[in-house]
Amino acid sequence: NAGVTQTPKFQVLKTGQSMTLQCAQDMNHEYMSWYRQDPGMGLRLIHYSVGAGITDQGEVPNGYNVSRSTTEDFPLRLLSAAPSQTSVYFCASSYAQRENEQFFGPGTRLTVL
Amino acid sequence: LAKTTQPISMDSYEGQEVNITCSHNNIATNDYITWYQQFPSQGPRFIIQGYKTKVTNEVASLFIPADRKSSTLSLPRVSLSDTAVYYCLQGDDKIIFGKGTRLHILP
């Protein structure tokens, strides 16, 4: 199993540009989530999904969209990038939310100029 | 907002046992307590999870008292490579990470 994969590893955007961060898992996990981590800070939940076709907002959803058309994929879209969205983005998945460990991807380091 | 409270940072020495306590006063009946470890430039990694009493694996032990309002992660005989940030999470539909505890192991 590849586990949780994220692409790209690094990305530089200009203010106002849009892009999609890709996340995929091959473990047949129902629960997937996106976090951002700013330097020296903890992780903040952006959006999550409890299964295909179901998504919900986390702590900091503004400026981001998600969709979950398949169990495997959970892309994160930045609608109009802003410097405040400069961060490291982690995708995670687990069999279920409550009593299962989450597996994290390697992260995408995004810089918005 | 994170539902758990833990110390911002801790220092210890190699070979010592380290205990990190987490407070979760509003824990719900169905919530589990989960601990993660994060090294710089990496995603968090699952350490241990428990519901009540004591759970032990090859890495750590987790103690949860009967009232479940707190928990203690115990790392036996730490080494320099245990320097990391440790997060205590209270299970819910939204899995929220707080700021974690920055553990620094000294030689």
PDB file of C-alpha atoms in Angstrom:
ATOM      1  CA  ASN A   1       0.000   0.000   0.000  1.00  0.00           C
ATOM      2  CA  ALA A   2       1.166   3.515  -0.799  1.00  0.00           C
ATOM      3  CA  GLY A   3      -0.776   4.888   2.188  1.00  0.00           C
ATOM      4  CA  VAL A   4      -1.717   8.553   1.910  1.00  0.00           C
ATOM      5  CA  THR A   5      -0.144  10.411  -0.986  1.00  0.00           C
ATOM      6  CA  GLN A   6      -0.142  14.141  -1.586  1.00  0.00           C
ATOM      7  CA  THR A   7       0.835  16.160  -4.624  1.00  0.00           C
ATOM      8  CA  PRO A   8       2.571  18.448  -5.179  1.00  0.00           C
ATOM      9  CA  LYS A   9       5.229  18.472  -2.447  1.00  0.00           C
ATOM     10  CA  PHE A  10       5.980  22.161  -2.996  1.00  0.00           C
ATOM     11  CA  GLN A  11       4.038  24.930  -4.700  1.00  0.00           C
ATOM     12  CA  VAL A  12       4.472  28.677  -5.144  1.00  0.00           C
ATOM     13  CA  LEU A  13       1.443  30.736  -6.148  1.00  0.00           C
ATOM     14  CA  LYS A  14       0.783  34.375  -6.774  1.00  0.00           C
ATOM     15  CA  THR A  15      -2.003  36.138  -4.926  1.00  0.00           C
ATOM     16  CA  GLY A  16      -5.328  35.490  -6.626  1.00  0.00           C
ATOM     17  CA  GLN A  17      -4.323  32.277  -8.352  1.00  0.00           C
ATOM     18  CA  SER A  18      -6.290  29.108  -7.765  1.00  0.00           C
ATOM     19  CA  MET A  19      -5.040  25.565  -7.473  1.00  0.00           C
ATOM     20  CA  THR A  20      -5.932  22.103  -6.230  1.00  0.00           C
ATOM     21  CA  LEU A  21      -3.943  20.090  -3.736  1.00  0.00           C
ATOM     22  CA  GLN A  22      -4.350  16.394  -4.384  1.00  0.00           C
ATOM     23  CA  CYS A  23      -4.767  13.706  -1.739  1.00  0.00           C
ATOM     24  CA  ALA A  24      -5.299  10.006  -2.306  1.00  0.00           C
ATOM     25  CA  GLN A  25      -5.348   6.919  -0.098  1.00  0.00           C
ATOM     26  CA  ASP A  26      -5.432   3.251  -1.012  1.00  0.00           C
ATOM     27  CA  MET A  27      -6.526   1.842   2.349  1.00  0.00           C
ATOM     28  CA  ASN A  28     -10.278   2.026   1.710  1.00  0.00           C
ATOM     29  CA  HIS A  29     -10.648   4.527   4.545  1.00  0.00           C
ATOM     30  CA  GLU A  30     -13.972   6.268   4.944  1.00  0.00           C
ATOM     31  CA  TYR A  31     -12.733   9.296   6.886  1.00  0.00           C
ATOM     32  CA  MET A  32     -10.439  11.858   5.268  1.00  0.00           C
ATOM     33  CA  SER A  33      -9.405  15.320   6.382  1.00  0.00           C
ATOM     34  CA  TRP A  34      -7.272  18.311   5.520  1.00  0.00           C
ATOM     35  CA  TYR A  35      -5.180  20.288   8.002  1.00  0.00           C
ATOM     36  CA  ARG A  36      -2.922  23.282   7.707  1.00  0.00           C
ATOM     37  CA  GLN A  37       0.069  23.904   9.909  1.00  0.00           C
ATOM     38  CA  ASP A  38       1.688  27.290  10.218  1.00  0.00           C
ATOM     39  CA  PRO A  39       5.271  27.611  11.529  1.00  0.00           C
ATOM     40  CA  GLY A  40       5.557  26.679  15.208  1.00  0.00           C
ATOM     41  CA  MET A  41       1.839  25.988  15.476  1.00  0.00           C
ATOM     42  CA  GLY A  42      -0.388  22.988  15.822  1.00  0.00           C
ATOM     43  CA  LEU A  43      -2.555  21.578  13.055  1.00  0.00           C
ATOM     44  CA  ARG A  44      -5.857  23.243  12.238  1.00  0.00           C
ATOM     45  CA  LEU A  45      -8.668  21.311  10.603  1.00  0.00           C
ATOM     46  CA  ILE A  46      -9.867  22.808   7.298  1.00  0.00           C
ATOM     47  CA  HIS A  47     -12.441  20.316   5.986  1.00  0.00           C
ATOM     48  CA  TYR A  48     -13.242  16.680   6.525  1.00  0.00           C
ATOM     49  CA  SER A  49     -15.273  13.904   4.956  1.00  0.00           C
ATOM     50  CA  VAL A  50     -16.901  10.891   6.567  1.00  0.00           C
ATOM     51  CA  GLY A  51     -17.413   9.131   3.251  1.00  0.00           C
ATOM     52  CA  ALA A  52     -17.869   9.602  -0.481  1.00  0.00           C
ATOM     53  CA  GLY A  53     -20.297  12.414  -1.204  1.00  0.00           C
ATOM     54  CA  ILE A  54     -20.173  13.824   2.346  1.00  0.00           C
ATOM     55  CA  THR A  55     -18.025  16.747   3.441  1.00  0.00           C
ATOM     56  CA  ASP A  56     -18.123  19.196   6.318  1.00  0.00           C
ATOM     57  CA  GLN A  57     -16.274  22.236   7.576  1.00  0.00           C
ATOM     58  CA  GLY A  58     -13.535  22.199  10.157  1.00  0.00           C
ATOM     59  CA  GLU A  59     -12.013  25.033  12.165  1.00  0.00           C
ATOM     60  CA  VAL A  60     -10.712  27.185   9.291  1.00  0.00           C
ATOM     61  CA  PRO A  61     -12.716  26.457   6.108  1.00  0.00           C
ATOM     62  CA  ASN A  62     -12.811  29.936   4.555  1.00  0.00           C
ATOM     63  CA  GLY A  63     -11.008  30.181   1.223  1.00  0.00           C
ATOM     64  CA  TYR A  64     -11.019  26.428   0.644  1.00  0.00           C
ATOM     65  CA  ASN A  65     -13.366  24.012  -1.106  1.00  0.00           C
ATOM     66  CA  VAL A  66     -13.432  20.229  -1.037  1.00  0.00           C
ATOM     67  CA  SER A  67     -15.334  17.426  -2.699  1.00  0.00           C
ATOM     68  CA  ARG A  68     -15.334  13.666  -2.217  1.00  0.00           C
ATOM     69  CA  SER A  69     -16.551  11.901  -5.338  1.00  0.00           C
ATOM     70  CA  THR A  70     -14.678   8.658  -4.577  1.00  0.00           C
ATOM     71  CA  THR A  71     -13.514   6.916  -1.415  1.00  0.00           C
ATOM     72  CA  GLU A  72      -9.889   7.241  -2.515  1.00  0.00           C
ATOM     73  CA  ASP A  73      -9.570  10.934  -3.375  1.00  0.00           C
ATOM     74  CA  PHE A  74     -10.111  14.119  -1.388  1.00  0.00           C
ATOM     75  CA  PRO A  75      -8.805  17.203  -3.252  1.00  0.00           C
ATOM     76  CA  LEU A  76      -8.515  20.604  -1.599  1.00  0.00           C
ATOM     77  CA  ARG A  77      -9.136  23.645  -3.769  1.00  0.00           C
ATOM     78  CA  LEU A  78      -7.828  27.123  -3.057  1.00  0.00           C
ATOM     79  CA  LEU A  79     -10.228  29.465  -4.755  1.00  0.00           C
ATOM     80  CA  SER A  80      -8.170  32.679  -4.792  1.00  0.00           C
ATOM     81  CA  ALA A  81      -4.854  32.287  -3.027  1.00  0.00           C
ATOM     82  CA  ALA A  82      -3.840  34.813  -0.383  1.00  0.00           C
ATOM     83  CA  PRO A  83      -0.520  35.231   1.484  1.00  0.00           C
ATOM     84  CA  SER A  84      -2.337  34.155   4.679  1.00  0.00           C
ATOM     85  CA  GLN A  85      -2.721  30.708   3.106  1.00  0.00           C
ATOM     86  CA  THR A  86       1.021  30.168   3.081  1.00  0.00           C
ATOM     87  CA  SER A  87       1.357  27.018   5.143  1.00  0.00           C
ATOM     88  CA  VAL A  88       2.065  23.298   5.131  1.00  0.00           C
ATOM     89  CA  TYR A  89      -1.002  21.265   4.244  1.00  0.00           C
ATOM     90  CA  PHE A  90      -1.497  17.739   5.503  1.00  0.00           C
ATOM     91  CA  CYS A  91      -4.084  15.244   4.353  1.00  0.00           C
ATOM     92  CA  ALA A  92      -5.068  12.357   6.615  1.00  0.00           C
ATOM     93  CA  SER A  93      -7.305   9.316   6.496  1.00  0.00           C
ATOM     94  CA  SER A  94      -8.668   6.729   8.876  1.00  0.00           C
ATOM     95  CA  TYR A  95     -11.160   3.891   8.858  1.00  0.00           C
ATOM     96  CA  ALA A  96     -13.488   5.946  11.072  1.00  0.00           C
ATOM     97  CA  GLN A  97     -13.225   9.121  13.153  1.00  0.00           C
ATOM     98  CA  ARG A  98     -13.551   8.058  16.689  1.00  0.00           C
ATOM     99  CA  GLU A  99     -11.538   5.008  17.524  1.00  0.00           C
ATOM    100  CA  ASN A 100      -9.078   4.609  14.703  1.00  0.00           C
ATOM    101  CA  GLU A 101      -5.680   6.089  14.081  1.00  0.00           C
ATOM    102  CA  GLN A 102      -5.262   8.655  11.369  1.00  0.00           C
ATOM    103  CA  PHE A 103      -2.582   8.181   8.733  1.00  0.00           C
ATOM    104  CA  PHE A 104      -1.016  11.373   7.464  1.00  0.00           C
ATOM    105  CA  GLY A 105       0.448  12.215   4.090  1.00  0.00           C
ATOM    106  CA  PRO A 106       3.896  13.823   3.693  1.00  0.00           C
ATOM    107  CA  GLY A 107       2.445  17.310   3.321  1.00  0.00           C
ATOM    108  CA  THR A 108       2.406  20.055   0.689  1.00  0.00           C
ATOM    109  CA  ARG A 109       4.410  23.193   1.395  1.00  0.00           C
ATOM    110  CA  LEU A 110       2.548  26.129  -0.161  1.00  0.00           C
ATOM    111  CA  THR A 111       3.885  29.657  -0.515  1.00  0.00           C
ATOM    112  CA  VAL A 112       1.632  32.469  -1.715  1.00  0.00           C
ATOM    113  CA  LEU A 113       3.440  35.598  -2.850  1.00  0.00           C
TER     114      LEU A 113
ATOM    115  CA  LEU B   1     -11.233  25.054  19.401  1.00  0.00           C
ATOM    116  CA  ALA B   2      -9.222  22.201  20.856  1.00  0.00           C
ATOM    117  CA  LYS B   3     -11.050  20.417  23.620  1.00  0.00           C
ATOM    118  CA  THR B   4      -7.897  19.314  25.409  1.00  0.00           C
ATOM    119  CA  THR B   5      -5.298  21.203  27.450  1.00  0.00           C
ATOM    120  CA  GLN B   6      -1.684  20.124  27.779  1.00  0.00           C
ATOM    121  CA  PRO B   7       1.610  21.805  28.768  1.00  0.00           C
ATOM    122  CA  ILE B   8       3.217  23.888  26.058  1.00  0.00           C
ATOM    123  CA  SER B   9       6.677  22.443  26.569  1.00  0.00           C
ATOM    124  CA  MET B  10       8.695  20.012  28.682  1.00  0.00           C
ATOM    125  CA  ASP B  11      12.355  19.152  29.048  1.00  0.00           C
ATOM    126  CA  SER B  12      13.775  15.828  30.183  1.00  0.00           C
ATOM    127  CA  TYR B  13      16.987  13.837  30.023  1.00  0.00           C
ATOM    128  CA  GLU B  14      17.909  10.716  28.148  1.00  0.00           C
ATOM    129  CA  GLY B  15      16.998   7.539  29.995  1.00  0.00           C
ATOM    130  CA  GLN B  16      14.284   9.180  32.080  1.00  0.00           C
ATOM    131  CA  GLU B  17      10.588   8.334  32.045  1.00  0.00           C
ATOM    132  CA  VAL B  18       8.503  11.216  30.716  1.00  0.00           C
ATOM    133  CA  ASN B  19       4.865  11.750  31.643  1.00  0.00           C
ATOM    134  CA  ILE B  20       2.769  14.242  29.689  1.00  0.00           C
ATOM    135  CA  THR B  21      -0.637  15.023  31.148  1.00  0.00           C
ATOM    136  CA  CYS B  22      -3.663  16.133  29.162  1.00  0.00           C
ATOM    137  CA  SER B  23      -6.879  17.620  30.522  1.00  0.00           C
ATOM    138  CA  HIS B  24     -10.204  16.902  28.797  1.00  0.00           C
ATOM    139  CA  ASN B  25     -12.894  18.010  31.234  1.00  0.00           C
ATOM    140  CA  ASN B  26     -15.767  17.838  28.729  1.00  0.00           C
ATOM    141  CA  ILE B  27     -15.080  14.382  27.345  1.00  0.00           C
ATOM    142  CA  ALA B  28     -18.172  12.676  25.955  1.00  0.00           C
ATOM    143  CA  THR B  29     -19.198   9.105  26.688  1.00  0.00           C
ATOM    144  CA  ASN B  30     -18.182   7.890  23.229  1.00  0.00           C
ATOM    145  CA  ASP B  31     -14.887   9.803  22.985  1.00  0.00           C
ATOM    146  CA  TYR B  32     -11.545   8.046  22.860  1.00  0.00           C
ATOM    147  CA  ILE B  33      -8.264   9.711  23.797  1.00  0.00           C
ATOM    148  CA  THR B  34      -5.564   9.541  21.156  1.00  0.00           C
ATOM    149  CA  TRP B  35      -1.952  10.712  21.220  1.00  0.00           C
ATOM    150  CA  TYR B  36       0.156  11.632  18.215  1.00  0.00           C
ATOM    151  CA  GLN B  37       3.847  12.454  17.774  1.00  0.00           C
ATOM    152  CA  GLN B  38       5.155  14.913  15.213  1.00  0.00           C
ATOM    153  CA  PHE B  39       8.719  15.475  14.073  1.00  0.00           C
ATOM    154  CA  PRO B  40       9.699  18.623  12.133  1.00  0.00           C
ATOM    155  CA  SER B  41       8.635  18.605   8.472  1.00  0.00           C
ATOM    156  CA  GLN B  42       6.598  15.426   8.905  1.00  0.00           C
ATOM    157  CA  GLY B  43       2.942  14.647   9.436  1.00  0.00           C
ATOM    158  CA  PRO B  44       1.818  13.448  12.875  1.00  0.00           C
ATOM    159  CA  ARG B  45       2.181   9.785  13.692  1.00  0.00           C
ATOM    160  CA  PHE B  46      -0.209   7.791  15.869  1.00  0.00           C
ATOM    161  CA  ILE B  47       1.268   6.678  19.205  1.00  0.00           C
ATOM    162  CA  ILE B  48      -1.523   5.223  21.316  1.00  0.00           C
ATOM    163  CA  GLN B  49      -5.260   5.353  21.940  1.00  0.00           C
ATOM    164  CA  GLY B  50      -7.418   4.461  24.904  1.00  0.00           C
ATOM    165  CA  TYR B  51     -10.864   4.732  26.419  1.00  0.00           C
ATOM    166  CA  LYS B  52     -10.248   4.092  30.115  1.00  0.00           C
ATOM    167  CA  THR B  53      -7.756   2.543  32.573  1.00  0.00           C
ATOM    168  CA  LYS B  54      -4.379   1.650  31.084  1.00  0.00           C
ATOM    169  CA  VAL B  55      -3.212   0.837  27.589  1.00  0.00           C
ATOM    170  CA  THR B  56       0.340  -0.150  26.737  1.00  0.00           C
ATOM    171  CA  ASN B  57       2.093  -0.781  23.443  1.00  0.00           C
ATOM    172  CA  GLU B  58       5.720  -1.070  22.367  1.00  0.00           C
ATOM    173  CA  VAL B  59       6.152   2.703  22.368  1.00  0.00           C
ATOM    174  CA  ALA B  60       4.202   4.140  25.294  1.00  0.00           C
ATOM    175  CA  SER B  61       1.597   3.703  27.996  1.00  0.00           C
ATOM    176  CA  LEU B  62      -1.606   5.661  28.385  1.00  0.00           C
ATOM    177  CA  PHE B  63      -3.293   6.075  31.755  1.00  0.00           C
ATOM    178  CA  ILE B  64      -6.898   7.280  31.932  1.00  0.00           C
ATOM    179  CA  PRO B  65      -8.526   7.544  35.379  1.00  0.00           C
ATOM    180  CA  ALA B  66     -12.087   6.484  36.078  1.00  0.00           C
ATOM    181  CA  ASP B  67     -13.570   9.969  35.606  1.00  0.00           C
ATOM    182  CA  ARG B  68     -11.790  10.230  32.206  1.00  0.00           C
ATOM    183  CA  LYS B  69     -11.260  13.984  32.651  1.00  0.00           C
ATOM    184  CA  SER B  70      -7.532  13.655  32.134  1.00  0.00           C
ATOM    185  CA  SER B  71      -4.988  11.259  30.708  1.00  0.00           C
ATOM    186  CA  THR B  72      -1.243  10.737  30.979  1.00  0.00           C
ATOM    187  CA  LEU B  73       1.061   9.615  28.214  1.00  0.00           C
ATOM    188  CA  SER B  74       4.097   7.832  29.610  1.00  0.00           C
ATOM    189  CA  LEU B  75       7.254   7.413  27.545  1.00  0.00           C
ATOM    190  CA  PRO B  76       9.710   5.014  29.209  1.00  0.00           C
ATOM    191  CA  ARG B  77      13.464   5.673  29.025  1.00  0.00           C
ATOM    192  CA  VAL B  78      13.383   8.455  26.462  1.00  0.00           C
ATOM    193  CA  SER B  79      16.185   9.082  23.983  1.00  0.00           C
ATOM    194  CA  LEU B  80      17.214  12.123  21.966  1.00  0.00           C
ATOM    195  CA  SER B  81      15.078  10.860  19.082  1.00  0.00           C
ATOM    196  CA  ASP B  82      11.945  11.305  21.203  1.00  0.00           C
ATOM    197  CA  THR B  83      12.328  15.080  20.887  1.00  0.00           C
ATOM    198  CA  ALA B  84       9.102  16.020  19.123  1.00  0.00           C
ATOM    199  CA  VAL B  85       5.699  17.614  19.579  1.00  0.00           C
ATOM    200  CA  TYR B  86       3.074  15.409  21.242  1.00  0.00           C
ATOM    201  CA  TYR B  87      -0.630  15.993  20.710  1.00  0.00           C
ATOM    202  CA  CYS B  88      -3.498  14.768  22.861  1.00  0.00           C
ATOM    203  CA  LEU B  89      -6.814  14.481  21.019  1.00  0.00           C
ATOM    204  CA  GLN B  90     -10.318  13.887  22.249  1.00  0.00           C
ATOM    205  CA  GLY B  91     -12.291  11.921  19.687  1.00  0.00           C
ATOM    206  CA  ASP B  92     -15.222  13.574  17.979  1.00  0.00           C
ATOM    207  CA  ASP B  93     -16.693  14.021  14.515  1.00  0.00           C
ATOM    208  CA  LYS B  94     -14.146  16.791  14.055  1.00  0.00           C
ATOM    209  CA  ILE B  95     -10.671  15.593  14.980  1.00  0.00           C
ATOM    210  CA  ILE B  96      -9.125  18.745  16.393  1.00  0.00           C
ATOM    211  CA  PHE B  97      -5.439  19.107  17.217  1.00  0.00           C
ATOM    212  CA  GLY B  98      -4.409  21.655  19.823  1.00  0.00           C
ATOM    213  CA  LYS B  99      -0.974  23.230  20.044  1.00  0.00           C
ATOM    214  CA  GLY B 100       0.586  20.106  21.542  1.00  0.00           C
ATOM    215  CA  THR B 101       3.465  19.695  23.981  1.00  0.00           C
ATOM    216  CA  ARG B 102       6.951  20.373  22.694  1.00  0.00           C
ATOM    217  CA  LEU B 103       9.155  17.752  24.362  1.00  0.00           C
ATOM    218  CA  HIS B 104      12.893  18.395  24.361  1.00  0.00           C
ATOM    219  CA  ILE B 105      15.184  15.559  25.427  1.00  0.00           C
ATOM    220  CA  LEU B 106      18.606  16.605  26.675  1.00  0.00           C
ATOM    221  CA  PRO B 107      21.739  14.419  26.668  1.00  0.00           C
TER     222      PRO B 107
END
